[in-house]
PDB file of C-alpha atoms and ligand atoms in Angstrom:
ATOM      1  CA  MET A  15     371.328  -0.360 184.863  1.00 87.00           C
ATOM      2  CA  ASN A  16     370.751  -4.098 184.926  1.00 95.00           C
ATOM      3  CA  SER A  17     367.509  -6.061 185.003  1.00 97.00           C
ATOM      4  CA  VAL A  18     367.239  -5.882 188.803  1.00 97.00           C
ATOM      5  CA  ASP A  19     367.551  -2.089 188.781  1.00 97.00           C
ATOM      6  CA  ARG A  20     365.029  -1.797 185.970  1.00 97.00           C
ATOM      7  CA  LEU A  21     362.580  -4.073 187.775  1.00 98.00           C
ATOM      8  CA  ASN A  22     363.009  -2.117 191.002  1.00 98.00           C
ATOM      9  CA  LYS A  23     362.293   1.148 189.188  1.00 97.00           C
ATOM     10  CA  ILE A  24     359.119  -0.355 187.773  1.00 98.00           C
ATOM     11  CA  ARG A  25     358.158  -1.657 191.234  1.00 98.00           C
ATOM     12  CA  ASP A  26     358.520   1.892 192.573  1.00 98.00           C
ATOM     13  CA  ALA A  27     356.118   3.167 189.907  1.00 97.00           C
ATOM     14  CA  VAL A  28     353.522   0.449 190.381  1.00 98.00           C
ATOM     15  CA  PRO A  29     351.127   0.351 193.380  1.00 98.00           C
ATOM     16  CA  SER A  30     351.852  -2.648 195.582  1.00 97.00           C
ATOM     17  CA  ASN A  31     348.466  -4.284 195.003  1.00 97.00           C
ATOM     18  CA  ILE A  32     349.256  -4.703 191.290  1.00 98.00           C
ATOM     19  CA  LYS A  33     351.101  -7.829 190.205  1.00 98.00           C
ATOM     20  CA  ILE A  34     354.114  -7.475 187.938  1.00 99.00           C
ATOM     21  CA  VAL A  35     354.714 -10.399 185.591  1.00 99.00           C
ATOM     22  CA  ALA A  36     358.312 -10.455 184.353  1.00 98.00           C
ATOM     23  CA  VAL A  37     357.891 -11.578 180.746  1.00 98.00           C
ATOM     24  CA  SER A  38     360.965 -13.723 180.199  1.00 98.00           C
ATOM     25  CA  LYS A  39     360.213 -15.117 176.726  1.00 98.00           C
ATOM     26  CA  THR A  40     363.355 -15.635 174.610  1.00 97.00           C
ATOM     27  CA  LYS A  41     365.556 -14.981 177.673  1.00 97.00           C
ATOM     28  CA  PRO A  42     367.853 -17.788 178.811  1.00 97.00           C
ATOM     29  CA  ALA A  43     367.226 -19.580 182.110  1.00 98.00           C
ATOM     30  CA  THR A  44     370.430 -18.127 183.565  1.00 97.00           C
ATOM     31  CA  THR A  45     369.074 -14.601 183.080  1.00 97.00           C
ATOM     32  CA  ILE A  46     365.827 -15.558 184.815  1.00 98.00           C
ATOM     33  CA  GLU A  47     367.652 -17.276 187.660  1.00 98.00           C
ATOM     34  CA  TRP A  48     369.775 -14.176 188.217  1.00 97.00           C
ATOM     35  CA  LEU A  49     366.740 -11.919 188.463  1.00 98.00           C
ATOM     36  CA  TYR A  50     365.033 -14.504 190.667  1.00 98.00           C
ATOM     37  CA  SER A  51     367.870 -14.567 193.162  1.00 98.00           C
ATOM     38  CA  LYS A  52     368.818 -10.867 193.111  1.00 98.00           C
ATOM     39  CA  SER A  53     365.355  -9.300 193.160  1.00 98.00           C
ATOM     40  CA  GLY A  54     363.068 -11.843 194.785  1.00 97.00           C
ATOM     41  CA  GLN A  55     360.893 -11.847 191.657  1.00 98.00           C
ATOM     42  CA  ARG A  56     358.787 -15.012 191.597  1.00 98.00           C
ATOM     43  CA  LEU A  57     356.221 -14.268 188.902  1.00 98.00           C
ATOM     44  CA  PHE A  58     357.308 -14.871 185.302  1.00 98.00           C
ATOM     45  CA  GLY A  59     355.441 -15.035 181.990  1.00 98.00           C
ATOM     46  CA  GLU A  60     356.143 -17.067 178.868  1.00 98.00           C
ATOM     47  CA  ASN A  61     354.358 -17.313 175.516  1.00 98.00           C
ATOM     48  CA  LYS A  62     355.685 -20.586 174.059  1.00 98.00           C
ATOM     49  CA  VAL A  63     354.829 -23.991 175.495  1.00 98.00           C
ATOM     50  CA  GLN A  64     358.126 -25.724 174.776  1.00 98.00           C
ATOM     51  CA  GLU A  65     360.166 -22.845 176.113  1.00 98.00           C
ATOM     52  CA  LEU A  66     358.079 -22.649 179.271  1.00 98.00           C
ATOM     53  CA  GLU A  67     358.282 -26.390 179.836  1.00 98.00           C
ATOM     54  CA  ALA A  68     362.074 -26.394 179.465  1.00 98.00           C
ATOM     55  CA  LYS A  69     362.545 -23.448 181.810  1.00 98.00           C
ATOM     56  CA  HIS A  70     360.147 -24.849 184.381  1.00 98.00           C
ATOM     57  CA  GLU A  71     362.175 -28.042 184.472  1.00 98.00           C
ATOM     58  CA  ILE A  72     365.487 -26.398 185.346  1.00 98.00           C
ATOM     59  CA  LEU A  73     364.457 -23.323 187.344  1.00 98.00           C
ATOM     60  CA  PRO A  74     363.372 -23.147 191.022  1.00 98.00           C
ATOM     61  CA  ALA A  75     360.048 -24.779 191.790  1.00 98.00           C
ATOM     62  CA  ASP A  76     358.622 -21.758 193.592  1.00 98.00           C
ATOM     63  CA  ILE A  77     358.448 -19.678 190.412  1.00 98.00           C
ATOM     64  CA  GLU A  78     354.857 -18.882 189.472  1.00 98.00           C
ATOM     65  CA  TRP A  79     354.549 -19.284 185.724  1.00 99.00           C
ATOM     66  CA  HIS A  80     351.898 -17.444 183.735  1.00 99.00           C
ATOM     67  CA  PHE A  81     351.224 -18.512 180.182  1.00 99.00           C
ATOM     68  CA  ILE A  82     350.505 -15.456 178.020  1.00 98.00           C
ATOM     69  CA  GLY A  83     350.719 -16.676 174.411  1.00 98.00           C
ATOM     70  CA  HIS A  84     348.395 -18.326 171.940  1.00 97.00           C
ATOM     71  CA  LEU A  85     347.861 -21.857 173.241  1.00 98.00           C
ATOM     72  CA  GLN A  86     347.242 -24.818 170.935  1.00 97.00           C
ATOM     73  CA  THR A  87     344.973 -27.481 172.398  1.00 98.00           C
ATOM     74  CA  ASN A  88     347.424 -30.331 171.704  1.00 98.00           C
ATOM     75  CA  LYS A  89     350.088 -28.618 173.850  1.00 98.00           C
ATOM     76  CA  ILE A  90     348.061 -27.907 176.996  1.00 98.00           C
ATOM     77  CA  LYS A  91     349.183 -31.183 178.529  1.00 98.00           C
ATOM     78  CA  TYR A  92     352.797 -30.033 178.765  1.00 98.00           C
ATOM     79  CA  ILE A  93     352.037 -27.094 181.041  1.00 98.00           C
ATOM     80  CA  ALA A  94     348.897 -28.347 182.802  1.00 98.00           C
ATOM     81  CA  PRO A  95     350.814 -29.931 185.705  1.00 98.00           C
ATOM     82  CA  PHE A  96     352.376 -26.682 186.903  1.00 98.00           C
ATOM     83  CA  VAL A  97     351.126 -23.510 185.181  1.00 98.00           C
ATOM     84  CA  SER A  98     349.735 -21.071 187.746  1.00 98.00           C
ATOM     85  CA  LEU A  99     347.628 -18.904 185.413  1.00 99.00           C
ATOM     86  CA  ILE A 100     346.740 -19.212 181.734  1.00 99.00           C
ATOM     87  CA  GLN A 101     346.105 -15.588 180.767  1.00 98.00           C
ATOM     88  CA  SER A 102     345.347 -16.218 177.129  1.00 98.00           C
ATOM     89  CA  VAL A 103     342.184 -18.298 176.884  1.00 98.00           C
ATOM     90  CA  ASP A 104     340.709 -17.130 173.597  1.00 97.00           C
ATOM     91  CA  SER A 105     338.013 -19.713 172.832  1.00 96.00           C
ATOM     92  CA  TYR A 106     335.464 -21.968 174.488  1.00 97.00           C
ATOM     93  CA  ARG A 107     337.065 -24.957 172.809  1.00 97.00           C
ATOM     94  CA  LEU A 108     340.428 -24.129 174.366  1.00 98.00           C
ATOM     95  CA  LEU A 109     338.852 -23.702 177.799  1.00 98.00           C
ATOM     96  CA  ARG A 110     337.159 -27.124 177.485  1.00 98.00           C
ATOM     97  CA  GLU A 111     340.472 -28.739 176.618  1.00 98.00           C
ATOM     98  CA  ILE A 112     342.250 -26.987 179.500  1.00 98.00           C
ATOM     99  CA  ASN A 113     339.518 -28.343 181.775  1.00 98.00           C
ATOM    100  CA  LYS A 114     340.168 -31.866 180.481  1.00 98.00           C
ATOM    101  CA  GLU A 115     343.900 -31.692 181.110  1.00 98.00           C
ATOM    102  CA  ALA A 116     343.344 -30.110 184.523  1.00 98.00           C
ATOM    103  CA  LEU A 117     341.031 -32.992 185.412  1.00 98.00           C
ATOM    104  CA  LYS A 118     343.763 -35.488 184.469  1.00 98.00           C
ATOM    105  CA  GLN A 119     346.170 -33.630 186.751  1.00 98.00           C
ATOM    106  CA  ASN A 120     343.551 -33.478 189.486  1.00 98.00           C
ATOM    107  CA  ARG A 121     343.941 -29.723 189.758  1.00 98.00           C
ATOM    108  CA  ILE A 122     341.990 -26.570 189.043  1.00 98.00           C
ATOM    109  CA  ILE A 123     343.747 -24.329 186.546  1.00 98.00           C
ATOM    110  CA  PRO A 124     343.198 -20.570 186.962  1.00 98.00           C
ATOM    111  CA  CYS A 125     342.483 -18.795 183.664  1.00 98.00           C
ATOM    112  CA  LEU A 126     341.831 -15.333 182.245  1.00 98.00           C
ATOM    113  CA  LEU A 127     339.626 -14.713 179.219  1.00 98.00           C
ATOM    114  CA  GLN A 128     341.608 -12.852 176.585  1.00 98.00           C
ATOM    115  CA  PHE A 129     339.653 -10.156 174.762  1.00 98.00           C
ATOM    116  CA  TYR A 130     340.326  -8.662 171.412  1.00 96.00           C
ATOM    117  CA  ILE A 131     340.506  -4.911 172.019  1.00 94.00           C
ATOM    118  CA  ALA A 132     343.121  -3.727 169.506  1.00 90.00           C
ATOM    119  CA  ARG A 133     342.739  -2.265 166.061  1.00 86.00           C
ATOM    120  CA  GLU A 134     345.238  -4.747 164.652  1.00 79.00           C
ATOM    121  CA  GLU A 135     344.056  -7.793 162.742  1.00 73.00           C
ATOM    122  CA  ALA A 136     346.505 -10.306 164.138  1.00 68.00           C
ATOM    123  CA  LYS A 137     345.636 -10.355 167.829  1.00 71.00           C
ATOM    124  CA  TYR A 138     343.717 -13.187 169.388  1.00 88.00           C
ATOM    125  CA  GLY A 139     340.820 -13.005 171.782  1.00 96.00           C
ATOM    126  CA  PHE A 140     337.104 -13.200 172.423  1.00 97.00           C
ATOM    127  CA  SER A 141     334.686 -10.548 171.313  1.00 95.00           C
ATOM    128  CA  LEU A 142     332.179  -9.594 173.991  1.00 96.00           C
ATOM    129  CA  GLU A 143     329.455 -11.440 172.047  1.00 96.00           C
ATOM    130  CA  GLU A 144     331.508 -14.634 171.895  1.00 97.00           C
ATOM    131  CA  ALA A 145     332.177 -14.445 175.620  1.00 98.00           C
ATOM    132  CA  PHE A 146     328.467 -13.983 176.367  1.00 98.00           C
ATOM    133  CA  LEU A 147     327.646 -17.000 174.206  1.00 97.00           C
ATOM    134  CA  MET A 148     330.066 -19.110 176.188  1.00 98.00           C
ATOM    135  CA  LEU A 149     329.075 -17.785 179.601  1.00 98.00           C
ATOM    136  CA  ASP A 150     325.358 -18.211 178.848  1.00 97.00           C
ATOM    137  CA  ASP A 151     325.850 -21.847 177.880  1.00 96.00           C
ATOM    138  CA  ASN A 152     325.040 -24.272 180.700  1.00 94.00           C
ATOM    139  CA  LYS A 153     327.919 -26.473 179.571  1.00 95.00           C
ATOM    140  CA  PHE A 154     330.317 -23.721 180.572  1.00 95.00           C
ATOM    141  CA  HIS A 155     329.249 -24.161 184.183  1.00 91.00           C
ATOM    142  CA  GLU A 156     330.073 -27.874 184.046  1.00 95.00           C
ATOM    143  CA  LEU A 157     333.769 -27.092 183.587  1.00 98.00           C
ATOM    144  CA  SER A 158     334.778 -28.049 187.100  1.00 98.00           C
ATOM    145  CA  ASN A 159     338.560 -27.841 186.760  1.00 98.00           C
ATOM    146  CA  VAL A 160     339.083 -24.331 185.440  1.00 98.00           C
ATOM    147  CA  SER A 161     338.583 -21.170 187.454  1.00 98.00           C
ATOM    148  CA  ILE A 162     337.984 -17.894 185.622  1.00 98.00           C
ATOM    149  CA  LYS A 163     339.865 -15.162 187.457  1.00 98.00           C
ATOM    150  CA  GLY A 164     339.247 -12.237 185.109  1.00 98.00           C
ATOM    151  CA  VAL A 165     340.214 -10.799 181.748  1.00 98.00           C
ATOM    152  CA  MET A 166     343.311 -10.002 179.705  1.00 98.00           C
ATOM    153  CA  GLY A 167     343.926  -7.836 176.667  1.00 97.00           C
ATOM    154  CA  MET A 168     346.589  -6.168 174.559  1.00 96.00           C
ATOM    155  CA  ALA A 169     346.265  -2.655 173.202  1.00 96.00           C
ATOM    156  CA  THR A 170     347.211  -1.689 169.672  1.00 94.00           C
ATOM    157  CA  TYR A 171     350.944  -1.210 169.157  1.00 92.00           C
ATOM    158  CA  THR A 172     350.917   2.541 168.605  1.00 94.00           C
ATOM    159  CA  ASN A 173     352.074   5.851 170.062  1.00 95.00           C
ATOM    160  CA  ASP A 174     348.511   7.124 170.013  1.00 97.00           C
ATOM    161  CA  GLU A 175     347.873   7.401 173.750  1.00 97.00           C
ATOM    162  CA  PRO A 176     344.141   8.217 173.515  1.00 97.00           C
ATOM    163  CA  GLN A 177     343.710   5.112 171.371  1.00 97.00           C
ATOM    164  CA  ILE A 178     345.523   2.905 173.895  1.00 97.00           C
ATOM    165  CA  ARG A 179     343.593   4.432 176.775  1.00 98.00           C
ATOM    166  CA  SER A 180     340.279   3.885 175.041  1.00 98.00           C
ATOM    167  CA  GLU A 181     341.146   0.219 174.422  1.00 97.00           C
ATOM    168  CA  PHE A 182     341.990  -0.262 178.101  1.00 98.00           C
ATOM    169  CA  LYS A 183     338.705   1.451 179.031  1.00 98.00           C
ATOM    170  CA  THR A 184     336.937  -1.012 176.748  1.00 98.00           C
ATOM    171  CA  LEU A 185     338.559  -3.964 178.522  1.00 98.00           C
ATOM    172  CA  PHE A 186     337.717  -2.521 181.925  1.00 98.00           C
ATOM    173  CA  GLY A 187     334.106  -2.137 180.765  1.00 98.00           C
ATOM    174  CA  TYR A 188     334.017  -5.774 179.609  1.00 98.00           C
ATOM    175  CA  PHE A 189     335.360  -6.855 182.995  1.00 98.00           C
ATOM    176  CA  GLU A 190     332.646  -4.938 184.854  1.00 98.00           C
ATOM    177  CA  LEU A 191     329.888  -6.163 182.591  1.00 98.00           C
ATOM    178  CA  ILE A 192     330.949  -9.814 182.857  1.00 98.00           C
ATOM    179  CA  LYS A 193     331.483  -9.494 186.586  1.00 98.00           C
ATOM    180  CA  SER A 194     327.985  -8.084 187.116  1.00 98.00           C
ATOM    181  CA  ARG A 195     326.293 -10.619 184.845  1.00 97.00           C
ATOM    182  CA  TYR A 196     328.106 -13.837 185.741  1.00 97.00           C
ATOM    183  CA  PHE A 197     330.498 -13.490 188.667  1.00 97.00           C
ATOM    184  CA  VAL A 198     328.835 -11.023 190.981  1.00 96.00           C
ATOM    185  CA  ARG A 199     329.245 -13.241 194.046  1.00 95.00           C
ATOM    186  CA  ASP A 200     332.579 -14.685 192.960  1.00 95.00           C
ATOM    187  CA  ASN A 201     335.418 -12.788 194.607  1.00 96.00           C
ATOM    188  CA  ASP A 202     337.951 -14.765 192.570  1.00 96.00           C
ATOM    189  CA  PHE A 203     336.865 -12.956 189.422  1.00 98.00           C
ATOM    190  CA  CYS A 204     338.957  -9.891 190.138  1.00 98.00           C
ATOM    191  CA  GLU A 205     341.879  -9.630 187.715  1.00 98.00           C
ATOM    192  CA  ILE A 206     342.381  -7.328 184.748  1.00 98.00           C
ATOM    193  CA  SER A 207     345.674  -8.098 183.004  1.00 98.00           C
ATOM    194  CA  MET A 208     346.590  -5.163 180.814  1.00 98.00           C
ATOM    195  CA  GLY A 209     349.681  -3.064 180.278  1.00 98.00           C
ATOM    196  CA  MET A 210     353.151  -3.838 178.912  1.00 98.00           C
ATOM    197  CA  THR A 211     356.465  -1.962 178.887  1.00 98.00           C
ATOM    198  CA  ASP A 212     355.239   0.970 176.809  1.00 97.00           C
ATOM    199  CA  ASP A 213     351.753   1.362 178.230  1.00 97.00           C
ATOM    200  CA  TYR A 214     351.635  -0.040 181.751  1.00 98.00           C
ATOM    201  CA  LEU A 215     351.217   3.349 183.439  1.00 98.00           C
ATOM    202  CA  ILE A 216     348.168   4.105 181.297  1.00 98.00           C
ATOM    203  CA  ALA A 217     346.848   0.603 181.996  1.00 98.00           C
ATOM    204  CA  ILE A 218     347.172   1.119 185.753  1.00 98.00           C
ATOM    205  CA  GLU A 219     345.275   4.404 185.523  1.00 98.00           C
ATOM    206  CA  GLU A 220     342.553   2.476 183.705  1.00 98.00           C
ATOM    207  CA  GLY A 221     342.220  -0.225 186.356  1.00 98.00           C
ATOM    208  CA  SER A 222     344.807  -2.893 185.580  1.00 98.00           C
ATOM    209  CA  THR A 223     345.581  -5.407 188.345  1.00 98.00           C
ATOM    210  CA  ILE A 224     348.316  -7.332 186.481  1.00 99.00           C
ATOM    211  CA  VAL A 225     350.968  -5.786 184.231  1.00 98.00           C
ATOM    212  CA  ARG A 226     353.139  -7.898 181.928  1.00 98.00           C
ATOM    213  CA  ILE A 227     356.587  -6.366 181.449  1.00 98.00           C
ATOM    214  CA  GLY A 228     359.273  -7.839 179.194  1.00 98.00           C
ATOM    215  CA  SER A 229     361.671  -5.441 177.479  1.00 97.00           C
ATOM    216  CA  GLY A 230     361.298  -2.879 180.268  1.00 98.00           C
ATOM    217  CA  ILE A 231     363.053  -5.354 182.556  1.00 98.00           C
ATOM    218  CA  PHE A 232     365.207  -7.431 180.229  1.00 97.00           C
ATOM    219  CA  ARG A 233     365.927  -4.726 177.631  1.00 88.00           C
ATOM    220  CA  GLU A 234     366.523  -5.613 174.020  1.00 60.00           C
ATOM    221  CA  ARG A 235     364.411  -3.658 171.574  1.00 46.00           C
TER     222      ARG A 235
HETATM  223  C1  LIG B   4     355.902 -10.051 174.992  1.00 95.54           C
HETATM  224  C2  LIG B   4     354.622  -9.831 175.698  1.00 95.54           C
HETATM  225  C3  LIG B   4     354.523  -8.884 176.727  1.00 95.54           C
HETATM  226  C4  LIG B   4     355.672  -8.001 177.165  1.00 95.54           C
HETATM  227  O1  LIG B   4     355.929  -7.032 176.191  1.00 95.54           O
HETATM  228  P1  LIG B   4     356.977  -5.850 176.448  1.00 95.54           P
HETATM  229  O2  LIG B   4     356.537  -4.780 175.520  1.00 95.54           O
HETATM  230  O3  LIG B   4     358.311  -6.419 176.117  1.00 95.54           O
HETATM  231  O4  LIG B   4     356.857  -5.449 177.875  1.00 95.54           O
HETATM  232  C5  LIG B   4     353.303  -8.750 177.364  1.00 95.54           C
HETATM  233  N1  LIG B   4     352.233  -9.500 177.019  1.00 95.54           N
HETATM  234  C6  LIG B   4     352.285 -10.411 176.046  1.00 95.54           C
HETATM  235  C7  LIG B   4     351.056 -11.193 175.708  1.00 95.54           C
HETATM  236  C8  LIG B   4     353.483 -10.613 175.343  1.00 95.54           C
HETATM  237  O5  LIG B   4     353.531 -11.522 174.362  1.00 95.54           O
END
């Protein structure tokens, strides 16, 4: 099986209303271009600014690029002109800086709030309390050039399925709570990005609307 076959198998397993992000980090542009032309895949995810910028420059312009990694404020400017969704907003400060760069580009940048749901120490993301603090602040509502589309999270890297499921349930609960408190009349707040190669089926059962699949398409593990 090649990457097209693997992607098609995943497409068969995923309901059509759920978006599949092909996570192409570390993969050369030629590999991406091949998948692009053979499978019609247009949605790709990257986690490093420089890598994303370089690939964006040489690959077809109709690729939708999602940024899914930890974003440093001084690097936003390199992706602000073209990124279609920043999934990994993990602080108010970062969101303010994204807003600034979006303003310079005269565009509105769609974003997801990344939540910390895993047991592991290393993962980034808001706690629910931190998100409430931001969303309750009037200054948040002055950010005219970012649009919050929903939430994102990563489960603990483990084989413990109940653990993973409970973390996805937590993220779904955060989504519902935030939706009801702050975005109840905002139909754009509708995305829950959760699920990767090893846990996307669980994530879909728990309400995911966007899955991010890397090794399951491109192999290597
Ligand atoms: C690498 C990565 C993925 C894809 O992981 P796989 O297990 O290879 O599918 C998804 N989300 C984020 C944030 C990543 O960094």
